[in-house]
Structure formats: C-alpha cells, structure tokens
Amino acid sequence: MGFCSIIRDMKINTLSDYLKKTYGCKVYKLSLQSGCTCPNRDGTVGSGGCTFCSEGGSGDFAAFFLTRDEYGNSITIEENIDMQIESAKEKVSSKLKGQDHKYIAYFQSFTNTYGDPSVLKRIFERALLHTEIVALSIGTRPDCLPDSILSMLEELRNIYKKEIWIELGLQTINEESARHLRRGYELPVFEDAYRRLKEKKFIVIVHVILGLPGESVDDMLSTVKYLAGLSPSLDGIKLQLLHVLKGTDLAKEYEETGFHIFSLEEYCDVIVRCLKLLPENIVVHRITGDGPKRLLIAPLWSANKKNVLNTINKAIRDA
Ligand code: SF4
C-alpha cells in the first residue's frame, strides 16, 4: 500500500511513481546483507551504536550473510549473494501476482561501505550481474565513503549502466540531538560526503527520524527544510517515525524518562508539514517507520501499517 500523491495542488513524488516512470513496472526491494559491521558499534567511532539501533543494525528484514552452506562447506561471496537474492525473492513472491516486475538489491543493515573496497566490489558486482536487478541501494554512513569506495562504485555504474543509490542515515541536523542519539559524526561530515557523492552524480537518499527525544516539531521541520534546500538537490528522502525497539538504549531511555511519543494524529500533522516543505523533484521514499513488530515497544499504533497509511492519506487529502 502506498501513500497519496497529491496535497491540494502540490504533487508528491512518491517512490512508486518514480519506479514506474523509470522502469515501467513494479520494482521490489530485496533486502540483502553485505556482512559489514558499523564503526559506531565496533569501537572505531563508538561501541554502543546509535541509541535507536536494533540488533539487526537497522535492517531487521535482511537475509543473513552466510559463509557456509547448510552442509558446513564454505561458500564464496558470489554464491552467498546469489543465495541471499533467491531467498529475498522468495520473501516478496507473494506480492507479485503474475505482474511484470524488477528488483532493487537493497543493502540496508549496518554500514555497507565499511569494508575492503575489493571485497565490496565483488558483493555489489554480483548483485548487479542479475539481469532482473535494475539498481543497487546501499545504506551507509557519510564517514564511511572514502574516495576509494566512490571510485569503485562509479566503475560498477559505468560497466553495468544501472542506478546506484546511496542512503545516508542523517536523522537530524540538530547537533545536540545527534550527540544524544550517539550518531558519531557532525553535520560537516555529512556535507562533505554529500558534495563528493553529488560530484560523482550518485543518487542520494537521506533518512530523517521524526520524534527523536528532546526535539521539537520545529527542530524536525528545520532538518527537512535544510535537506529540501541542498544544492545540488537531494534525490530522495525517507521520513521515518521513531520506533522504540526492545534491546536498544533508546528503550532504556524511554523506560527511565518516558519521553514524548507521537500519537498517530500528531505524527500525521508533522508528516503533512514536512511534505509541504519538499520540492517536487525530491522522491519521497517513506513516510512511516519499518520496525519489526516482535521488537516494537512504542508507538504501538505504528504496528498497524494499513491504518497508519490510511490516516496519513486522509491527513494529506485534508491538508
Ligand atoms: S550507523 Fe546505522 S548500523 Fe551503525 S549504529 Fe547507527 S543505525 Fe546502527
């Protein structure tokens, strides 16, 4: 289920519109793992990770990165990626209903450019070799995008002529909240990575979390306004509702302080205000969260995604 693409006369450029226009059919994401960890968890930048980050490294739906098959034999990176792709296709197969479709290889969990460029090249190249995969989407941090990685990705893009999306978890431009959530880098690091990515003409998508403890609605709108005004223009944005998940430091903070959690009505209001700030060319990839129900502590209303999207759609129509 998607979301409404009109606020009065303003057109929202939704991801499904973009994919249909670009590829002429439905395009499904295959959640894959590159096997990378994260410098904010392994002690390089920090060891606790971002306070909201779950055991799955903010990618709880991805397949597993295996180094052995079911009989205990070691498997190559290429075999591993093929196996993950097959298993991820199986997971989305019930949605296909015989319609024409393609896939995006989505490396979501942890920091997927935090590794040896030659190993990462084998991983990404294997995914790109699959003809039905039309694009790569790589979730990472701006402090893990050295020129060696950008050159490797540029080379792959030139060879395979497929889109490469880089997804950056910025969450907020407010330095105080960024420190509070232990993001582990400051805004100029994002700005430098963004500039270098755009110089090489990568498609950049930025994640924003709405509802961080201590942030006012004005703080959230400032982040979206900043992203809307980036030059060169941002390609895509994910607006994500803050989820409090079991086992995270955010869950401890929630238990100790009981910080404010949006009601569905409050969230709808914020989403509409954010969407109004975005120019038409920025593709809106997400307007809700995507946390696993088995880990969800709050807000519990977010578990009913159908109801959330219906209510947001209504708020958009009424705006
Ligand atoms: S950067 Fe991503 S993977 Fe690393 S701790 Fe933060 S949310 Fe988790």
mmCIF file of N, CA and C in Angstrom, residues 19-123:
data_model
loop_
_atom_site.group_PDB
_atom_site.id
_atom_site.type_symbol
_atom_site.label_atom_id
_atom_site.label_comp_id
_atom_site.label_asym_id
_atom_site.label_seq_id
_atom_site.Cartn_x
_atom_site.Cartn_y
_atom_site.Cartn_z
ATOM 1 N N LEU A 19 9.578 4.804 -9.600
ATOM 2 C CA LEU A 19 9.996 3.493 -10.125
ATOM 3 C C LEU A 19 9.195 3.129 -11.369
ATOM 4 N N LYS A 20 7.909 3.415 -11.329
ATOM 5 C CA LYS A 20 7.062 3.108 -12.503
ATOM 6 C C LYS A 20 7.517 3.915 -13.712
ATOM 7 N N LYS A 21 7.789 5.192 -13.458
ATOM 8 C CA LYS A 21 8.212 6.075 -14.548
ATOM 9 C C LYS A 21 9.575 5.634 -15.099
ATOM 10 N N THR A 22 10.462 5.252 -14.214
ATOM 11 C CA THR A 22 11.827 4.923 -14.631
ATOM 12 C C THR A 22 11.919 3.536 -15.244
ATOM 13 N N TYR A 23 11.200 2.559 -14.668
ATOM 14 C CA TYR A 23 11.380 1.169 -15.112
ATOM 15 C C TYR A 23 10.142 0.585 -15.787
ATOM 16 N N GLY A 24 9.052 1.314 -15.775
ATOM 17 C CA GLY A 24 7.853 0.868 -16.496
ATOM 18 C C GLY A 24 7.135 -0.310 -15.860
ATOM 19 N N CYS A 25 7.493 -0.658 -14.648
ATOM 20 C CA CYS A 25 6.806 -1.772 -13.981
ATOM 21 C C CYS A 25 7.023 -1.654 -12.473
ATOM 22 N N LYS A 26 6.439 -2.578 -11.714
ATOM 23 C CA LYS A 26 6.652 -2.594 -10.270
ATOM 24 C C LYS A 26 8.086 -3.043 -9.992
ATOM 25 N N VAL A 27 8.684 -2.396 -9.009
ATOM 26 C CA VAL A 27 10.052 -2.770 -8.642
ATOM 27 C C VAL A 27 10.066 -3.065 -7.146
ATOM 28 N N TYR A 28 10.549 -4.244 -6.803
ATOM 29 C CA TYR A 28 10.546 -4.667 -5.399
ATOM 30 C C TYR A 28 11.967 -4.661 -4.843
ATOM 31 N N LYS A 29 12.059 -4.299 -3.561
ATOM 32 C CA LYS A 29 13.375 -4.294 -2.917
ATOM 33 C C LYS A 29 13.694 -5.673 -2.347
ATOM 34 N N LEU A 30 14.905 -6.112 -2.599
ATOM 35 C CA LEU A 30 15.388 -7.349 -1.988
ATOM 36 C C LEU A 30 16.350 -6.937 -0.881
ATOM 37 N N SER A 31 16.007 -7.232 0.363
ATOM 38 C CA SER A 31 16.875 -6.845 1.484
ATOM 39 C C SER A 31 18.021 -7.834 1.613
ATOM 40 N N LEU A 32 19.232 -7.321 1.434
ATOM 41 C CA LEU A 32 20.418 -8.189 1.426
ATOM 42 C C LEU A 32 21.421 -7.701 2.464
ATOM 43 N N GLN A 33 22.385 -8.562 2.793
ATOM 44 C CA GLN A 33 23.443 -8.158 3.724
ATOM 45 C C GLN A 33 24.795 -8.224 3.026
ATOM 46 N N SER A 34 25.633 -7.242 3.336
ATOM 47 C CA SER A 34 26.987 -7.253 2.780
ATOM 48 C C SER A 34 27.976 -7.881 3.760
ATOM 49 N N GLY A 35 27.528 -8.129 4.990
ATOM 50 C CA GLY A 35 28.432 -8.697 6.001
ATOM 51 C C GLY A 35 29.253 -7.641 6.721
ATOM 52 N N CYS A 36 29.076 -6.356 6.356
ATOM 53 C CA CYS A 36 29.820 -5.283 7.039
ATOM 54 C C CYS A 36 29.245 -5.075 8.440
ATOM 55 N N THR A 37 30.095 -4.581 9.346
ATOM 56 C CA THR A 37 29.563 -4.153 10.628
ATOM 57 C C THR A 37 29.413 -2.628 10.573
ATOM 58 N N CYS A 38 29.591 -1.948 11.698
ATOM 59 C CA CYS A 38 29.419 -0.498 11.709
ATOM 60 C C CYS A 38 30.473 0.108 12.626
ATOM 61 N N PRO A 39 31.135 1.185 12.195
ATOM 62 C CA PRO A 39 32.181 1.780 13.034
ATOM 63 C C PRO A 39 31.637 2.392 14.318
ATOM 64 N N ASN A 40 30.321 2.567 14.351
ATOM 65 C CA ASN A 40 29.700 3.130 15.548
ATOM 66 C C ASN A 40 29.332 2.019 16.538
ATOM 67 N N ARG A 41 29.675 0.780 16.151
ATOM 68 C CA ARG A 41 29.386 -0.345 17.046
ATOM 69 C C ARG A 41 30.635 -1.143 17.350
ATOM 70 N N ASP A 42 31.626 -1.079 16.453
ATOM 71 C CA ASP A 42 32.800 -1.942 16.675
ATOM 72 C C ASP A 42 33.926 -1.252 17.441
ATOM 73 N N GLY A 43 33.664 -0.016 17.940
ATOM 74 C CA GLY A 43 34.671 0.678 18.746
ATOM 75 C C GLY A 43 35.480 1.705 17.970
ATOM 76 N N THR A 44 35.370 1.731 16.644
ATOM 77 C CA THR A 44 36.154 2.691 15.848
ATOM 78 C C THR A 44 35.664 4.116 16.088
ATOM 79 N N VAL A 45 34.359 4.300 15.994
ATOM 80 C CA VAL A 45 33.761 5.615 16.294
ATOM 81 C C VAL A 45 33.062 5.563 17.652
ATOM 82 N N GLY A 46 32.413 4.461 17.914
ATOM 83 C CA GLY A 46 31.697 4.256 19.173
ATOM 84 C C GLY A 46 31.470 2.766 19.345
ATOM 85 N N SER A 47 30.974 2.376 20.510
ATOM 86 C CA SER A 47 30.747 0.942 20.688
ATOM 87 C C SER A 47 29.283 0.610 20.971
ATOM 88 N N GLY A 48 28.523 1.592 21.378
ATOM 89 C CA GLY A 48 27.108 1.298 21.688
ATOM 90 C C GLY A 48 26.198 1.446 20.492
ATOM 91 N N GLY A 49 26.674 2.090 19.431
ATOM 92 C CA GLY A 49 25.820 2.339 18.265
ATOM 93 C C GLY A 49 24.853 3.481 18.531
ATOM 94 N N CYS A 50 24.093 3.854 17.525
ATOM 95 C CA CYS A 50 23.046 4.861 17.703
ATOM 96 C C CYS A 50 22.036 4.289 18.706
ATOM 97 N N THR A 51 21.460 5.144 19.537
ATOM 98 C CA THR A 51 20.629 4.634 20.638
ATOM 99 C C THR A 51 19.396 3.865 20.149
ATOM 100 N N PHE A 52 18.917 4.186 18.930
ATOM 101 C CA PHE A 52 17.697 3.536 18.421
ATOM 102 C C PHE A 52 17.993 2.243 17.668
ATOM 103 N N CYS A 53 19.289 1.967 17.437
ATOM 104 C CA CYS A 53 19.667 0.883 16.518
ATOM 105 C C CYS A 53 19.456 -0.487 17.160
ATOM 106 N N SER A 54 18.765 -1.360 16.450
ATOM 107 C CA SER A 54 18.436 -2.679 16.998
ATOM 108 C C SER A 54 19.542 -3.679 16.698
ATOM 109 N N GLU A 55 19.377 -4.883 17.188
ATOM 110 C CA GLU A 55 20.382 -5.933 16.999
ATOM 111 C C GLU A 55 20.698 -6.184 15.519
ATOM 112 N N GLY A 56 19.716 -5.921 14.668
ATOM 113 C CA GLY A 56 19.922 -6.166 13.235
ATOM 114 C C GLY A 56 20.579 -5.003 12.518
ATOM 115 N N GLY A 57 21.073 -3.993 13.262
ATOM 116 C CA GLY A 57 21.753 -2.873 12.617
ATOM 117 C C GLY A 57 20.844 -2.068 11.727
ATOM 118 N N SER A 58 19.599 -1.811 12.208
ATOM 119 C CA SER A 58 18.621 -1.035 11.456
ATOM 120 C C SER A 58 18.290 -1.669 10.104
ATOM 121 N N GLY A 59 18.280 -2.988 10.087
ATOM 122 C CA GLY A 59 17.895 -3.686 8.854
ATOM 123 C C GLY A 59 17.388 -5.062 9.217
ATOM 124 N N ASP A 60 16.302 -5.077 9.973
ATOM 125 C CA ASP A 60 15.883 -6.334 10.580
ATOM 126 C C ASP A 60 15.184 -7.298 9.627
ATOM 127 N N PHE A 61 15.055 -6.903 8.361
ATOM 128 C CA PHE A 61 14.376 -7.807 7.432
ATOM 129 C C PHE A 61 15.342 -8.444 6.427
ATOM 130 N N ALA A 62 16.629 -8.118 6.579
ATOM 131 C CA ALA A 62 17.587 -8.600 5.582
ATOM 132 C C ALA A 62 17.863 -10.090 5.740
ATOM 133 N N ALA A 63 18.283 -10.703 4.622
ATOM 134 C CA ALA A 63 18.723 -12.096 4.666
ATOM 135 C C ALA A 63 20.041 -12.148 5.451
ATOM 136 N N PHE A 64 20.513 -13.347 5.781
ATOM 137 C CA PHE A 64 21.767 -13.460 6.538
ATOM 138 C C PHE A 64 22.959 -13.592 5.610
ATOM 139 N N PHE A 65 24.064 -13.012 6.056
ATOM 140 C CA PHE A 65 25.292 -13.142 5.276
ATOM 141 C C PHE A 65 25.984 -14.421 5.735
ATOM 142 N N LEU A 66 25.931 -15.470 4.917
ATOM 143 C CA LEU A 66 26.450 -16.777 5.316
ATOM 144 C C LEU A 66 27.846 -16.998 4.751
ATOM 145 N N THR A 67 28.665 -17.697 5.508
ATOM 146 C CA THR A 67 29.973 -18.058 4.970
ATOM 147 C C THR A 67 30.054 -19.566 4.738
ATOM 148 N N ARG A 68 29.006 -20.281 5.177
ATOM 149 C CA ARG A 68 28.969 -21.739 4.965
ATOM 150 C C ARG A 68 27.569 -22.136 4.501
ATOM 151 N N ASP A 69 27.495 -23.215 3.708
ATOM 152 C CA ASP A 69 26.178 -23.679 3.299
ATOM 153 C C ASP A 69 25.586 -24.595 4.370
ATOM 154 N N GLU A 70 24.438 -25.183 4.067
ATOM 155 C CA GLU A 70 23.748 -25.989 5.101
ATOM 156 C C GLU A 70 24.525 -27.245 5.491
ATOM 157 N N TYR A 71 25.510 -27.648 4.651
ATOM 158 C CA TYR A 71 26.312 -28.841 4.983
ATOM 159 C C TYR A 71 27.652 -28.467 5.627
ATOM 160 N N GLY A 72 27.828 -27.164 5.891
ATOM 161 C CA GLY A 72 29.062 -26.724 6.551
ATOM 162 C C GLY A 72 30.198 -26.429 5.582
ATOM 163 N N ASN A 73 29.945 -26.534 4.268
ATOM 164 C CA ASN A 73 31.003 -26.223 3.297
ATOM 165 C C ASN A 73 31.101 -24.710 3.131
ATOM 166 N N SER A 74 32.339 -24.211 3.011
ATOM 167 C CA SER A 74 32.463 -22.763 2.849
ATOM 168 C C SER A 74 31.941 -22.353 1.471
ATOM 169 N N ILE A 75 31.375 -21.185 1.418
ATOM 170 C CA ILE A 75 30.824 -20.711 0.146
ATOM 171 C C ILE A 75 31.470 -19.378 -0.222
ATOM 172 N N THR A 76 31.510 -19.109 -1.510
ATOM 173 C CA THR A 76 32.153 -17.874 -1.971
ATOM 174 C C THR A 76 31.204 -16.691 -1.758
ATOM 175 N N ILE A 77 31.776 -15.507 -1.857
ATOM 176 C CA ILE A 77 30.956 -14.287 -1.766
ATOM 177 C C ILE A 77 29.862 -14.317 -2.829
ATOM 178 N N GLU A 78 30.250 -14.754 -4.030
ATOM 179 C CA GLU A 78 29.294 -14.736 -5.144
ATOM 180 C C GLU A 78 28.138 -15.711 -4.873
ATOM 181 N N GLU A 79 28.495 -16.905 -4.358
ATOM 182 C CA GLU A 79 27.440 -17.884 -4.037
ATOM 183 C C GLU A 79 26.532 -17.336 -2.941
ATOM 184 N N ASN A 80 27.179 -16.697 -1.979
ATOM 185 C CA ASN A 80 26.444 -16.104 -0.864
ATOM 186 C C ASN A 80 25.407 -15.095 -1.370
ATOM 187 N N ILE A 81 25.847 -14.202 -2.244
ATOM 188 C CA ILE A 81 24.928 -13.163 -2.746
ATOM 189 C C ILE A 81 23.806 -13.805 -3.564
ATOM 190 N N ASP A 82 24.151 -14.792 -4.385
ATOM 191 C CA ASP A 82 23.113 -15.482 -5.165
ATOM 192 C C ASP A 82 22.078 -16.112 -4.239
ATOM 193 N N MET A 83 22.570 -16.750 -3.168
ATOM 194 C CA MET A 83 21.638 -17.397 -2.230
ATOM 195 C C MET A 83 20.738 -16.375 -1.553
ATOM 196 N N GLN A 84 21.353 -15.256 -1.143
ATOM 197 C CA GLN A 84 20.544 -14.205 -0.494
ATOM 198 C C GLN A 84 19.480 -13.672 -1.441
ATOM 199 N N ILE A 85 19.878 -13.487 -2.708
ATOM 200 C CA ILE A 85 18.922 -12.935 -3.683
ATOM 201 C C ILE A 85 17.747 -13.905 -3.861
ATOM 202 N N GLU A 86 18.062 -15.181 -3.983
ATOM 203 C CA GLU A 86 16.988 -16.176 -4.160
ATOM 204 C C GLU A 86 16.057 -16.169 -2.953
ATOM 205 N N SER A 87 16.667 -16.118 -1.744
ATOM 206 C CA SER A 87 15.824 -16.173 -0.554
ATOM 207 C C SER A 87 14.993 -14.888 -0.411
ATOM 208 N N ALA A 88 15.582 -13.736 -0.768
ATOM 209 C CA ALA A 88 14.833 -12.471 -0.678
ATOM 210 C C ALA A 88 13.703 -12.438 -1.715
ATOM 211 N N LYS A 89 13.949 -13.022 -2.892
ATOM 212 C CA LYS A 89 12.888 -13.071 -3.923
ATOM 213 C C LYS A 89 11.718 -13.906 -3.426
ATOM 214 N N GLU A 90 12.050 -14.998 -2.775
ATOM 215 C CA GLU A 90 11.025 -15.878 -2.211
ATOM 216 C C GLU A 90 10.118 -15.083 -1.262
ATOM 217 N N LYS A 91 10.767 -14.216 -0.450
ATOM 218 C CA LYS A 91 10.003 -13.444 0.538
ATOM 219 C C LYS A 91 9.015 -12.477 -0.112
ATOM 220 N N VAL A 92 9.380 -11.918 -1.277
ATOM 221 C CA VAL A 92 8.446 -10.954 -1.903
ATOM 222 C C VAL A 92 7.517 -11.624 -2.914
ATOM 223 N N SER A 93 7.716 -12.939 -3.131
ATOM 224 C CA SER A 93 6.996 -13.607 -4.222
ATOM 225 C C SER A 93 5.464 -13.511 -4.080
ATOM 226 N N SER A 94 4.967 -13.474 -2.830
ATOM 227 C CA SER A 94 3.506 -13.445 -2.667
ATOM 228 C C SER A 94 2.905 -12.128 -3.163
ATOM 229 N N LYS A 95 3.746 -11.077 -3.294
ATOM 230 C CA LYS A 95 3.214 -9.773 -3.734
ATOM 231 C C LYS A 95 3.132 -9.666 -5.261
ATOM 232 N N LEU A 96 3.797 -10.569 -5.973
ATOM 233 C CA LEU A 96 3.971 -10.360 -7.411
ATOM 234 C C LEU A 96 2.691 -10.545 -8.228
ATOM 235 N N LYS A 97 1.911 -11.549 -7.900
ATOM 236 C CA LYS A 97 0.628 -11.846 -8.557
ATOM 237 C C LYS A 97 0.737 -11.834 -10.090
ATOM 238 N N GLY A 98 1.790 -12.401 -10.584
ATOM 239 C CA GLY A 98 1.951 -12.567 -12.034
ATOM 240 C C GLY A 98 2.272 -11.304 -12.805
ATOM 241 N N GLN A 99 2.401 -10.165 -12.110
ATOM 242 C CA GLN A 99 2.654 -8.919 -12.852
ATOM 243 C C GLN A 99 4.138 -8.766 -13.202
ATOM 244 N N ASP A 100 4.365 -7.969 -14.248
ATOM 245 C CA ASP A 100 5.721 -7.678 -14.688
ATOM 246 C C ASP A 100 6.453 -6.957 -13.548
ATOM 247 N N HIS A 101 7.686 -7.337 -13.269
ATOM 248 C CA HIS A 101 8.385 -6.718 -12.136
ATOM 249 C C HIS A 101 9.898 -6.793 -12.296
ATOM 250 N N LYS A 102 10.567 -5.964 -11.502
ATOM 251 C CA LYS A 102 12.039 -5.967 -11.418
ATOM 252 C C LYS A 102 12.393 -5.863 -9.943
ATOM 253 N N TYR A 103 13.705 -5.834 -9.671
ATOM 254 C CA TYR A 103 14.131 -5.751 -8.270
ATOM 255 C C TYR A 103 15.233 -4.697 -8.075
ATOM 256 N N ILE A 104 15.305 -4.232 -6.825
ATOM 257 C CA ILE A 104 16.440 -3.414 -6.393
ATOM 258 C C ILE A 104 17.168 -4.219 -5.326
ATOM 259 N N ALA A 105 18.478 -4.330 -5.435
ATOM 260 C CA ALA A 105 19.256 -5.008 -4.388
ATOM 261 C C ALA A 105 19.523 -3.977 -3.296
ATOM 262 N N TYR A 106 18.927 -4.201 -2.147
ATOM 263 C CA TYR A 106 18.970 -3.205 -1.073
ATOM 264 C C TYR A 106 19.850 -3.710 0.077
ATOM 265 N N PHE A 107 21.021 -3.110 0.194
ATOM 266 C CA PHE A 107 21.926 -3.442 1.295
ATOM 267 C C PHE A 107 21.628 -2.445 2.413
ATOM 268 N N GLN A 108 20.825 -2.911 3.369
ATOM 269 C CA GLN A 108 20.208 -1.997 4.324
ATOM 270 C C GLN A 108 20.888 -1.986 5.684
ATOM 271 N N SER A 109 21.144 -3.172 6.246
ATOM 272 C CA SER A 109 21.570 -3.203 7.649
ATOM 273 C C SER A 109 23.050 -2.872 7.818
ATOM 274 N N PHE A 110 23.377 -2.297 8.941
ATOM 275 C CA PHE A 110 24.741 -1.856 9.283
ATOM 276 C C PHE A 110 25.270 -0.854 8.250
ATOM 277 N N THR A 111 26.587 -0.848 8.053
ATOM 278 C CA THR A 111 27.202 0.207 7.222
ATOM 279 C C THR A 111 27.859 -0.463 6.021
ATOM 280 N N ASN A 112 27.161 -0.412 4.893
ATOM 281 C CA ASN A 112 27.527 -1.285 3.779
ATOM 282 C C ASN A 112 28.671 -0.806 2.886
ATOM 283 N N THR A 113 29.354 0.267 3.326
ATOM 284 C CA THR A 113 30.584 0.636 2.615
ATOM 285 C C THR A 113 31.760 0.587 3.585
ATOM 286 N N TYR A 114 31.540 -0.057 4.732
ATOM 287 C CA TYR A 114 32.566 -0.132 5.772
ATOM 288 C C TYR A 114 33.317 -1.446 5.592
ATOM 289 N N GLY A 115 34.221 -1.454 4.626
ATOM 290 C CA GLY A 115 34.952 -2.691 4.355
ATOM 291 C C GLY A 115 35.954 -2.475 3.243
ATOM 292 N N ASP A 116 36.634 -3.553 2.911
ATOM 293 C CA ASP A 116 37.650 -3.533 1.871
ATOM 294 C C ASP A 116 36.962 -3.307 0.508
ATOM 295 N N PRO A 117 37.351 -2.243 -0.212
ATOM 296 C CA PRO A 117 36.669 -1.967 -1.485
ATOM 297 C C PRO A 117 36.707 -3.146 -2.459
ATOM 298 N N SER A 118 37.773 -3.958 -2.418
ATOM 299 C CA SER A 118 37.836 -5.061 -3.386
ATOM 300 C C SER A 118 36.814 -6.152 -3.035
ATOM 301 N N VAL A 119 36.576 -6.347 -1.736
ATOM 302 C CA VAL A 119 35.569 -7.339 -1.323
ATOM 303 C C VAL A 119 34.164 -6.791 -1.608
ATOM 304 N N LEU A 120 33.972 -5.525 -1.272
ATOM 305 C CA LEU A 120 32.655 -4.915 -1.514
ATOM 306 C C LEU A 120 32.329 -4.909 -3.008
ATOM 307 N N LYS A 121 33.368 -4.707 -3.805
ATOM 308 C CA LYS A 121 33.142 -4.693 -5.257
ATOM 309 C C LYS A 121 32.580 -6.045 -5.711
ATOM 310 N N ARG A 122 33.134 -7.144 -5.173
ATOM 311 C CA ARG A 122 32.632 -8.479 -5.558
ATOM 312 C C ARG A 122 31.167 -8.643 -5.144
ATOM 313 N N ILE A 123 30.849 -8.139 -3.964
ATOM 314 C CA ILE A 123 29.468 -8.256 -3.455
ATOM 315 C C ILE A 123 28.495 -7.485 -4.350
#
